[in-house]
N, CA, C and O atoms as a Maestro MAE file, in Angstrom:
{
 s_m_m2io_version
 :::
 2.0.0
}

f_m_ct {
 s_m_title
 :::
 protein
 m_atom[276] {
  # First column is atom index #
  i_m_mmod_type
  r_m_x_coord
  r_m_y_coord
  r_m_z_coord
  i_m_residue_number
  s_m_chain_name
  s_m_pdb_residue_name
  s_m_pdb_atom_name
  i_m_atomic_number
  :::
  1 25 107.290 56.203 109.568 1 A "MET " " N  " 7
  2 3 107.092 54.686 109.009 1 A "MET " " CA " 6
  3 2 108.097 53.926 109.834 1 A "MET " " C  " 6
  4 15 109.113 54.354 110.382 1 A "MET " " O  " 8
  5 25 107.550 52.581 109.803 2 A "ASN " " N  " 7
  6 3 108.553 51.793 110.222 2 A "ASN " " CA " 6
  7 2 108.797 50.646 109.518 2 A "ASN " " C  " 6
  8 15 107.928 49.999 108.933 2 A "ASN " " O  " 8
  9 25 110.204 50.326 109.570 3 A "LEU " " N  " 7
  10 3 110.891 49.129 108.906 3 A "LEU " " CA " 6
  11 2 110.186 47.708 109.302 3 A "LEU " " C  " 6
  12 15 110.262 47.329 110.471 3 A "LEU " " O  " 8
  13 25 109.634 47.076 108.515 4 A "PRO " " N  " 7
  14 3 108.883 45.924 109.188 4 A "PRO " " CA " 6
  15 2 109.697 44.723 109.767 4 A "PRO " " C  " 6
  16 15 109.153 43.834 110.421 4 A "PRO " " O  " 8
  17 25 110.906 44.748 109.513 5 A "LYS " " N  " 7
  18 3 111.596 43.623 110.192 5 A "LYS " " CA " 6
  19 2 112.231 44.104 111.556 5 A "LYS " " C  " 6
  20 15 112.314 43.289 112.475 5 A "LYS " " O  " 8
  21 25 112.614 45.202 111.698 6 A "THR " " N  " 7
  22 3 113.245 45.927 112.689 6 A "THR " " CA " 6
  23 2 112.388 46.643 113.655 6 A "THR " " C  " 6
  24 15 112.804 46.833 114.799 6 A "THR " " O  " 8
  25 25 111.184 47.069 113.271 7 A "GLU " " N  " 7
  26 3 110.287 47.921 113.705 7 A "GLU " " CA " 6
  27 2 111.129 49.344 114.139 7 A "GLU " " C  " 6
  28 15 110.651 50.021 115.049 7 A "GLU " " O  " 8
  29 25 112.121 49.691 113.614 8 A "LYS " " N  " 7
  30 3 112.816 50.888 113.738 8 A "LYS " " CA " 6
  31 2 111.841 51.896 112.902 8 A "LYS " " C  " 6
  32 15 111.186 51.646 111.891 8 A "LYS " " O  " 8
  33 25 111.946 53.085 113.625 9 A "ILE " " N  " 7
  34 3 111.142 54.355 112.834 9 A "ILE " " CA " 6
  35 2 112.195 55.118 112.189 9 A "ILE " " C  " 6
  36 15 113.202 55.587 112.718 9 A "ILE " " O  " 8
  37 25 111.779 55.187 110.810 10 A "VAL " " N  " 7
  38 3 112.619 55.733 109.783 10 A "VAL " " CA " 6
  39 2 111.809 57.036 108.902 10 A "VAL " " C  " 6
  40 15 110.581 57.081 108.827 10 A "VAL " " O  " 8
  41 25 112.536 57.859 108.391 11 A "GLY " " N  " 7
  42 3 111.809 58.778 107.442 11 A "GLY " " CA " 6
  43 2 112.710 60.031 107.652 11 A "GLY " " C  " 6
  44 15 113.606 60.156 108.487 11 A "GLY " " O  " 8
  45 25 112.270 60.971 106.686 12 A "TYR " " N  " 7
  46 3 112.897 62.322 106.538 12 A "TYR " " CA " 6
  47 2 113.081 63.015 107.866 12 A "TYR " " C  " 6
  48 15 114.151 63.431 108.310 12 A "TYR " " O  " 8
  49 25 111.635 63.097 108.567 13 A "GLU " " N  " 7
  50 3 111.384 63.910 109.736 13 A "GLU " " CA " 6
  51 2 112.247 63.230 111.123 13 A "GLU " " C  " 6
  52 15 112.619 63.866 112.109 13 A "GLU " " O  " 8
  53 25 112.432 61.753 110.866 14 A "ILE " " N  " 7
  54 3 113.171 61.173 111.964 14 A "ILE " " CA " 6
  55 2 114.635 61.490 111.834 14 A "ILE " " C  " 6
  56 15 115.321 61.605 112.849 14 A "ILE " " O  " 8
  57 25 115.139 61.634 110.645 15 A "ASP " " N  " 7
  58 3 116.610 61.985 110.491 15 A "ASP " " CA " 6
  59 2 116.641 63.263 110.837 15 A "ASP " " C  " 6
  60 15 117.583 63.552 111.574 15 A "ASP " " O  " 8
  61 25 115.866 64.191 110.527 16 A "LEU " " N  " 7
  62 3 116.149 65.636 110.811 16 A "LEU " " CA " 6
  63 2 116.100 65.625 112.647 16 A "LEU " " C  " 6
  64 15 117.009 66.118 113.314 16 A "LEU " " O  " 8
  65 25 115.038 65.060 113.173 17 A "ILE " " N  " 7
  66 3 114.965 64.908 114.840 17 A "ILE " " CA " 6
  67 2 115.997 64.341 115.072 17 A "ILE " " C  " 6
  68 15 116.604 65.164 115.757 17 A "ILE " " O  " 8
  69 25 116.794 63.244 114.937 18 A "ASN " " N  " 7
  70 3 117.898 62.780 115.294 18 A "ASN " " CA " 6
  71 2 118.960 63.617 115.085 18 A "ASN " " C  " 6
  72 15 119.880 63.508 115.896 18 A "ASN " " O  " 8
  73 25 119.095 64.578 114.044 19 A "LYS " " N  " 7
  74 3 120.179 65.386 113.771 19 A "LYS " " CA " 6
  75 2 120.276 66.452 114.766 19 A "LYS " " C  " 6
  76 15 121.351 66.784 115.266 19 A "LYS " " O  " 8
  77 25 119.110 67.007 115.064 20 A "LEU " " N  " 7
  78 3 118.831 68.114 115.867 20 A "LEU " " CA " 6
  79 2 119.268 67.435 117.495 20 A "LEU " " C  " 6
  80 15 119.923 68.142 118.261 20 A "LEU " " O  " 8
  81 25 118.917 66.285 117.832 21 A "SER " " N  " 7
  82 3 119.291 65.734 119.106 21 A "SER " " CA " 6
  83 2 120.786 65.783 119.281 21 A "SER " " C  " 6
  84 15 121.306 66.173 120.327 21 A "SER " " O  " 8
  85 25 121.499 65.352 118.169 22 A "VAL " " N  " 7
  86 3 122.847 65.500 118.282 22 A "VAL " " CA " 6
  87 2 123.339 66.838 118.341 22 A "VAL " " C  " 6
  88 15 124.285 67.123 119.076 22 A "VAL " " O  " 8
  89 25 122.820 67.601 117.689 23 A "LEU " " N  " 7
  90 3 123.359 69.246 117.708 23 A "LEU " " CA " 6
  91 2 123.071 69.854 118.773 23 A "LEU " " C  " 6
  92 15 123.809 70.798 119.051 23 A "LEU " " O  " 8
  93 25 121.984 69.554 119.674 24 A "THR " " N  " 7
  94 3 121.442 70.135 120.787 24 A "THR " " CA " 6
  95 2 121.827 69.275 122.011 24 A "THR " " C  " 6
  96 15 121.640 69.784 123.116 24 A "THR " " O  " 8
  97 25 122.169 68.446 121.966 25 A "SER " " N  " 7
  98 3 122.392 67.396 123.251 25 A "SER " " CA " 6
  99 2 121.295 67.064 124.085 25 A "SER " " C  " 6
  100 15 121.341 66.868 125.300 25 A "SER " " O  " 8
  101 25 120.104 67.005 123.191 26 A "ILE " " N  " 7
  102 3 118.789 66.842 123.914 26 A "ILE " " CA " 6
  103 2 118.415 65.466 123.836 26 A "ILE " " C  " 6
  104 15 118.461 64.984 122.704 26 A "ILE " " O  " 8
  105 25 118.077 64.762 124.716 27 A "THR " " N  " 7
  106 3 117.718 63.332 124.468 27 A "THR " " CA " 6
  107 2 116.269 63.414 123.813 27 A "THR " " C  " 6
  108 15 115.395 64.201 124.176 27 A "THR " " O  " 8
  109 25 116.163 62.553 122.873 28 A "ILE " " N  " 7
  110 3 114.816 62.222 122.263 28 A "ILE " " CA " 6
  111 2 114.238 60.971 122.425 28 A "ILE " " C  " 6
  112 15 114.923 59.973 122.201 28 A "ILE " " O  " 8
  113 25 112.934 60.857 122.825 29 A "GLU " " N  " 7
  114 3 112.326 59.623 122.911 29 A "GLU " " CA " 6
  115 2 111.194 59.448 121.375 29 A "GLU " " C  " 6
  116 15 110.176 60.118 121.200 29 A "GLU " " O  " 8
  117 25 111.657 58.526 120.554 30 A "LEU " " N  " 7
  118 3 110.703 58.357 119.628 30 A "LEU " " CA " 6
  119 2 109.570 57.496 119.889 30 A "LEU " " C  " 6
  120 15 109.781 56.355 120.299 30 A "LEU " " O  " 8
  121 25 108.373 57.919 119.694 31 A "LEU " " N  " 7
  122 3 107.298 57.131 119.958 31 A "LEU " " CA " 6
  123 2 106.505 56.838 118.518 31 A "LEU " " C  " 6
  124 15 106.467 57.740 117.681 31 A "LEU " " O  " 8
  125 25 105.943 55.689 118.283 32 A "ASN " " N  " 7
  126 3 105.110 55.562 117.092 32 A "ASN " " CA " 6
  127 2 103.943 55.299 117.454 32 A "ASN " " C  " 6
  128 15 103.661 54.173 117.863 32 A "ASN " " O  " 8
  129 25 103.000 56.325 117.369 33 A "THR " " N  " 7
  130 3 101.594 56.467 117.764 33 A "THR " " CA " 6
  131 2 100.441 56.774 116.653 33 A "THR " " C  " 6
  132 15 100.636 57.531 115.702 33 A "THR " " O  " 8
  133 25 99.480 56.237 116.841 34 A "GLY " " N  " 7
  134 3 98.344 56.611 115.867 34 A "GLY " " CA " 6
  135 2 98.267 58.104 115.527 34 A "GLY " " C  " 6
  136 15 98.401 59.039 116.317 34 A "GLY " " O  " 8
  137 25 98.039 58.157 114.273 35 A "TRP " " N  " 7
  138 3 97.670 59.578 113.723 35 A "TRP " " CA " 6
  139 2 96.463 60.442 114.688 35 A "TRP " " C  " 6
  140 15 96.514 61.595 115.115 35 A "TRP " " O  " 8
  141 25 95.611 59.620 114.808 36 A "ASN " " N  " 7
  142 3 94.432 60.266 115.584 36 A "ASN " " CA " 6
  143 2 94.724 60.724 117.034 36 A "ASN " " C  " 6
  144 15 93.931 61.456 117.626 36 A "ASN " " O  " 8
  145 25 95.789 60.316 117.557 37 A "GLY " " N  " 7
  146 3 96.074 60.777 118.899 37 A "GLY " " CA " 6
  147 2 97.343 61.688 118.928 37 A "GLY " " C  " 6
  148 15 97.776 61.892 120.062 37 A "GLY " " O  " 8
  149 25 97.940 62.204 118.022 38 A "ILE " " N  " 7
  150 3 99.255 62.933 118.142 38 A "ILE " " CA " 6
  151 2 98.823 64.288 118.395 38 A "ILE " " C  " 6
  152 15 99.690 64.961 118.953 38 A "ILE " " O  " 8
  153 25 97.511 65.013 118.096 39 A "PHE " " N  " 7
  154 3 97.364 66.292 118.313 39 A "PHE " " CA " 6
  155 2 97.073 66.239 119.657 39 A "PHE " " C  " 6
  156 15 97.829 66.887 120.382 39 A "PHE " " O  " 8
  157 25 95.937 65.478 120.314 40 A "ALA " " N  " 7
  158 3 95.314 65.268 121.438 40 A "ALA " " CA " 6
  159 2 96.786 65.332 122.429 40 A "ALA " " C  " 6
  160 15 96.971 66.123 123.353 40 A "ALA " " O  " 8
  161 25 97.661 64.362 121.989 41 A "GLY " " N  " 7
  162 3 98.740 64.426 122.833 41 A "GLY " " CA " 6
  163 2 99.532 65.475 123.033 41 A "GLY " " C  " 6
  164 15 100.232 65.583 124.040 41 A "GLY " " O  " 8
  165 25 99.485 66.417 122.005 42 A "LEU " " N  " 7
  166 3 100.202 67.536 122.119 42 A "LEU " " CA " 6
  167 2 99.488 68.602 123.014 42 A "LEU " " C  " 6
  168 15 100.093 69.316 123.813 42 A "LEU " " O  " 8
  169 25 98.268 68.631 122.817 43 A "LYS " " N  " 7
  170 3 97.232 69.550 123.721 43 A "LYS " " CA " 6
  171 2 97.197 69.208 125.046 43 A "LYS " " C  " 6
  172 15 97.088 70.136 125.847 43 A "LYS " " O  " 8
  173 25 97.272 67.958 125.504 44 A "ASN " " N  " 7
  174 3 97.455 67.520 127.025 44 A "ASN " " CA " 6
  175 2 98.630 67.083 127.510 44 A "ASN " " C  " 6
  176 15 98.776 66.399 128.524 44 A "ASN " " O  " 8
  177 25 99.632 67.554 126.646 45 A "GLY " " N  " 7
  178 3 101.174 67.411 127.304 45 A "GLY " " CA " 6
  179 2 101.819 66.233 127.315 45 A "GLY " " C  " 6
  180 15 102.912 66.185 127.879 45 A "GLY " " O  " 8
  181 25 101.271 65.057 126.696 46 A "ALA " " N  " 7
  182 3 101.667 63.710 126.569 46 A "ALA " " CA " 6
  183 2 102.871 63.781 125.906 46 A "ALA " " C  " 6
  184 15 103.756 62.979 126.204 46 A "ALA " " O  " 8
  185 25 103.081 64.778 124.884 47 A "TYR " " N  " 7
  186 3 104.245 64.983 123.802 47 A "TYR " " CA " 6
  187 2 104.580 66.307 123.776 47 A "TYR " " C  " 6
  188 15 103.742 67.201 123.897 47 A "TYR " " O  " 8
  189 25 106.016 66.533 123.591 48 A "ASN " " N  " 7
  190 3 106.407 67.755 123.666 48 A "ASN " " CA " 6
  191 2 106.408 68.394 122.082 48 A "ASN " " C  " 6
  192 15 106.493 69.594 121.819 48 A "ASN " " O  " 8
  193 25 106.287 67.252 121.070 49 A "ALA " " N  " 7
  194 3 106.674 67.644 119.753 49 A "ALA " " CA " 6
  195 2 106.183 66.541 118.949 49 A "ALA " " C  " 6
  196 15 106.341 65.440 119.477 49 A "ALA " " O  " 8
  197 25 105.527 66.553 117.601 50 A "VAL " " N  " 7
  198 3 105.455 65.626 116.690 50 A "VAL " " CA " 6
  199 2 106.260 65.823 115.731 50 A "VAL " " C  " 6
  200 15 106.770 66.927 115.538 50 A "VAL " " O  " 8
  201 25 106.523 64.642 114.890 51 A "ALA " " N  " 7
  202 3 107.473 64.549 113.680 51 A "ALA " " CA " 6
  203 2 106.645 63.656 112.710 51 A "ALA " " C  " 6
  204 15 106.749 62.429 112.718 51 A "ALA " " O  " 8
  205 25 105.702 64.435 111.758 52 A "SER " " N  " 7
  206 3 105.282 63.693 110.820 52 A "SER " " CA " 6
  207 2 104.697 64.769 109.740 52 A "SER " " C  " 6
  208 15 104.704 65.978 109.968 52 A "SER " " O  " 8
  209 25 104.240 64.246 108.656 53 A "GLU " " N  " 7
  210 3 103.775 65.182 107.700 53 A "GLU " " CA " 6
  211 2 102.550 65.775 107.836 53 A "GLU " " C  " 6
  212 15 101.480 65.330 107.421 53 A "GLU " " O  " 8
  213 25 102.779 67.003 108.553 54 A "VAL " " N  " 7
  214 3 101.481 67.675 109.224 54 A "VAL " " CA " 6
  215 2 101.077 68.698 108.254 54 A "VAL " " C  " 6
  216 15 101.950 69.440 107.803 54 A "VAL " " O  " 8
  217 25 99.884 68.822 107.887 55 A "THR " " N  " 7
  218 3 99.225 69.969 107.092 55 A "THR " " CA " 6
  219 2 98.701 70.964 108.033 55 A "THR " " C  " 6
  220 15 98.409 70.590 109.169 55 A "THR " " O  " 8
  221 25 98.555 72.139 107.702 56 A "VAL " " N  " 7
  222 3 97.897 73.218 108.533 56 A "VAL " " CA " 6
  223 2 96.567 73.205 108.274 56 A "VAL " " C  " 6
  224 15 96.151 73.517 107.158 56 A "VAL " " O  " 8
  225 25 95.677 72.809 109.363 57 A "THR " " N  " 7
  226 3 94.182 73.317 109.213 57 A "THR " " CA " 6
  227 2 93.889 74.444 110.309 57 A "THR " " C  " 6
  228 15 94.643 74.960 111.135 57 A "THR " " O  " 8
  229 25 92.358 74.676 109.998 58 A "GLU " " N  " 7
  230 3 92.362 75.873 111.094 58 A "GLU " " CA " 6
  231 2 92.370 75.516 112.440 58 A "GLU " " C  " 6
  232 15 92.701 76.365 113.268 58 A "GLU " " O  " 8
  233 25 91.967 74.075 112.886 59 A "GLU " " N  " 7
  234 3 91.995 73.636 114.168 59 A "GLU " " CA " 6
  235 2 93.488 73.662 114.713 59 A "GLU " " C  " 6
  236 15 93.876 74.069 115.808 59 A "GLU " " O  " 8
  237 25 94.315 73.055 113.536 60 A "ARG " " N  " 7
  238 3 95.795 72.994 113.937 60 A "ARG " " CA " 6
  239 2 96.524 74.490 114.164 60 A "ARG " " C  " 6
  240 15 97.544 74.604 114.845 60 A "ARG " " O  " 8
  241 25 95.940 75.489 113.578 61 A "ARG " " N  " 7
  242 3 96.720 76.788 113.725 61 A "ARG " " CA " 6
  243 2 96.793 77.209 115.135 61 A "ARG " " C  " 6
  244 15 97.612 78.078 115.434 61 A "ARG " " O  " 8
  245 25 95.978 76.657 116.099 62 A "LEU " " N  " 7
  246 3 96.268 76.780 117.466 62 A "LEU " " CA " 6
  247 2 97.487 76.149 118.163 62 A "LEU " " C  " 6
  248 15 97.896 76.466 119.280 62 A "LEU " " O  " 8
  249 25 98.062 75.121 117.275 63 A "LEU " " N  " 7
  250 3 99.277 74.592 117.809 63 A "LEU " " CA " 6
  251 2 100.475 75.349 117.080 63 A "LEU " " C  " 6
  252 15 100.307 76.033 116.070 63 A "LEU " " O  " 8
  253 25 101.746 75.142 117.727 64 A "SER " " N  " 7
  254 3 102.858 75.832 117.217 64 A "SER " " CA " 6
  255 2 103.489 75.139 116.173 64 A "SER " " C  " 6
  256 15 104.422 74.384 116.448 64 A "SER " " O  " 8
  257 25 103.058 75.310 114.833 65 A "LEU " " N  " 7
  258 3 103.573 74.613 113.561 65 A "LEU " " CA " 6
  259 2 104.575 75.435 112.891 65 A "LEU " " C  " 6
  260 15 104.453 76.658 112.825 65 A "LEU " " O  " 8
  261 25 105.528 74.822 112.409 66 A "PRO " " N  " 7
  262 3 106.629 75.484 111.559 66 A "PRO " " CA " 6
  263 2 105.963 75.962 110.207 66 A "PRO " " C  " 6
  264 15 104.809 75.671 109.890 66 A "PRO " " O  " 8
  265 25 106.862 76.762 109.414 67 A "THR " " N  " 7
  266 3 106.575 76.967 108.262 67 A "THR " " CA " 6
  267 2 106.637 75.697 107.343 67 A "THR " " C  " 6
  268 15 107.708 75.093 107.405 67 A "THR " " O  " 8
  269 25 105.750 75.216 106.558 68 A "PRO " " N  " 7
  270 3 105.796 73.886 105.598 68 A "PRO " " CA " 6
  271 2 107.172 74.050 104.902 68 A "PRO " " C  " 6
  272 15 107.758 75.122 104.751 68 A "PRO " " O  " 8
  273 25 107.573 72.907 104.525 69 A "TYR " " N  " 7
  274 3 108.874 72.834 103.604 69 A "TYR " " CA " 6
  275 2 108.552 72.321 102.482 69 A "TYR " " C  " 6
  276 15 109.403 72.167 101.606 69 A "TYR " " O  " 8
  :::
 }
 m_bond[275] {
  # First column is bond index #
  i_m_from
  i_m_to
  i_m_order
  :::
  1 1 2 1
  2 2 3 1
  3 3 4 2
  4 3 5 1
  5 5 6 1
  6 6 7 1
  7 7 8 2
  8 7 9 1
  9 9 10 1
  10 10 11 1
  11 11 12 2
  12 11 13 1
  13 13 14 1
  14 14 15 1
  15 15 16 2
  16 15 17 1
  17 17 18 1
  18 18 19 1
  19 19 20 2
  20 19 21 1
  21 21 22 1
  22 22 23 1
  23 23 24 2
  24 23 25 1
  25 25 26 1
  26 26 27 1
  27 27 28 2
  28 27 29 1
  29 29 30 1
  30 30 31 1
  31 31 32 2
  32 31 33 1
  33 33 34 1
  34 34 35 1
  35 35 36 2
  36 35 37 1
  37 37 38 1
  38 38 39 1
  39 39 40 2
  40 39 41 1
  41 41 42 1
  42 42 43 1
  43 43 44 2
  44 43 45 1
  45 45 46 1
  46 46 47 1
  47 47 48 2
  48 47 49 1
  49 49 50 1
  50 50 51 1
  51 51 52 2
  52 51 53 1
  53 53 54 1
  54 54 55 1
  55 55 56 2
  56 55 57 1
  57 57 58 1
  58 58 59 1
  59 59 60 2
  60 59 61 1
  61 61 62 1
  62 62 63 1
  63 63 64 2
  64 63 65 1
  65 65 66 1
  66 66 67 1
  67 67 68 2
  68 67 69 1
  69 69 70 1
  70 70 71 1
  71 71 72 2
  72 71 73 1
  73 73 74 1
  74 74 75 1
  75 75 76 2
  76 75 77 1
  77 77 78 1
  78 78 79 1
  79 79 80 2
  80 79 81 1
  81 81 82 1
  82 82 83 1
  83 83 84 2
  84 83 85 1
  85 85 86 1
  86 86 87 1
  87 87 88 2
  88 87 89 1
  89 89 90 1
  90 90 91 1
  91 91 92 2
  92 91 93 1
  93 93 94 1
  94 94 95 1
  95 95 96 2
  96 95 97 1
  97 97 98 1
  98 98 99 1
  99 99 100 2
  100 99 101 1
  101 101 102 1
  102 102 103 1
  103 103 104 2
  104 103 105 1
  105 105 106 1
  106 106 107 1
  107 107 108 2
  108 107 109 1
  109 109 110 1
  110 110 111 1
  111 111 112 2
  112 111 113 1
  113 113 114 1
  114 114 115 1
  115 115 116 2
  116 115 117 1
  117 117 118 1
  118 118 119 1
  119 119 120 2
  120 119 121 1
  121 121 122 1
  122 122 123 1
  123 123 124 2
  124 123 125 1
  125 125 126 1
  126 126 127 1
  127 127 128 2
  128 127 129 1
  129 129 130 1
  130 130 131 1
  131 131 132 2
  132 131 133 1
  133 133 134 1
  134 134 135 1
  135 135 136 2
  136 135 137 1
  137 137 138 1
  138 138 139 1
  139 139 140 2
  140 139 141 1
  141 141 142 1
  142 142 143 1
  143 143 144 2
  144 143 145 1
  145 145 146 1
  146 146 147 1
  147 147 148 2
  148 147 149 1
  149 149 150 1
  150 150 151 1
  151 151 152 2
  152 151 153 1
  153 153 154 1
  154 154 155 1
  155 155 156 2
  156 155 157 1
  157 157 158 1
  158 158 159 1
  159 159 160 2
  160 159 161 1
  161 161 162 1
  162 162 163 1
  163 163 164 2
  164 163 165 1
  165 165 166 1
  166 166 167 1
  167 167 168 2
  168 167 169 1
  169 169 170 1
  170 170 171 1
  171 171 172 2
  172 171 173 1
  173 173 174 1
  174 174 175 1
  175 175 176 2
  176 175 177 1
  177 177 178 1
  178 178 179 1
  179 179 180 2
  180 179 181 1
  181 181 182 1
  182 182 183 1
  183 183 184 2
  184 183 185 1
  185 185 186 1
  186 186 187 1
  187 187 188 2
  188 187 189 1
  189 189 190 1
  190 190 191 1
  191 191 192 2
  192 191 193 1
  193 193 194 1
  194 194 195 1
  195 195 196 2
  196 195 197 1
  197 197 198 1
  198 198 199 1
  199 199 200 2
  200 199 201 1
  201 201 202 1
  202 202 203 1
  203 203 204 2
  204 203 205 1
  205 205 206 1
  206 206 207 1
  207 207 208 2
  208 207 209 1
  209 209 210 1
  210 210 211 1
  211 211 212 2
  212 211 213 1
  213 213 214 1
  214 214 215 1
  215 215 216 2
  216 215 217 1
  217 217 218 1
  218 218 219 1
  219 219 220 2
  220 219 221 1
  221 221 222 1
  222 222 223 1
  223 223 224 2
  224 223 225 1
  225 225 226 1
  226 226 227 1
  227 227 228 2
  228 227 229 1
  229 229 230 1
  230 230 231 1
  231 231 232 2
  232 231 233 1
  233 233 234 1
  234 234 235 1
  235 235 236 2
  236 235 237 1
  237 237 238 1
  238 238 239 1
  239 239 240 2
  240 239 241 1
  241 241 242 1
  242 242 243 1
  243 243 244 2
  244 243 245 1
  245 245 246 1
  246 246 247 1
  247 247 248 2
  248 247 249 1
  249 249 250 1
  250 250 251 1
  251 251 252 2
  252 251 253 1
  253 253 254 1
  254 254 255 1
  255 255 256 2
  256 255 257 1
  257 257 258 1
  258 258 259 1
  259 259 260 2
  260 259 261 1
  261 261 262 1
  262 262 263 1
  263 263 264 2
  264 263 265 1
  265 265 266 1
  266 266 267 1
  267 267 268 2
  268 267 269 1
  269 269 270 1
  270 270 271 1
  271 271 272 2
  272 271 273 1
  273 273 274 1
  274 274 275 1
  275 275 276 2
  :::
 }
}
């Protein structure tokens, strides 16, 4: 989700990703992209990971999804 006035990407997943970035010293680039393109981007290497509310489907089982929380 984006805050309308700042266009800052916010949410639980974003907080988690930012904390992991600090703990691991990995630089994270957050991109706000359309839902329809995130899994194609994972498959073709455009993205290393996605941070969103993702449900497991048969097609998505081919991706490395974590256990739902």
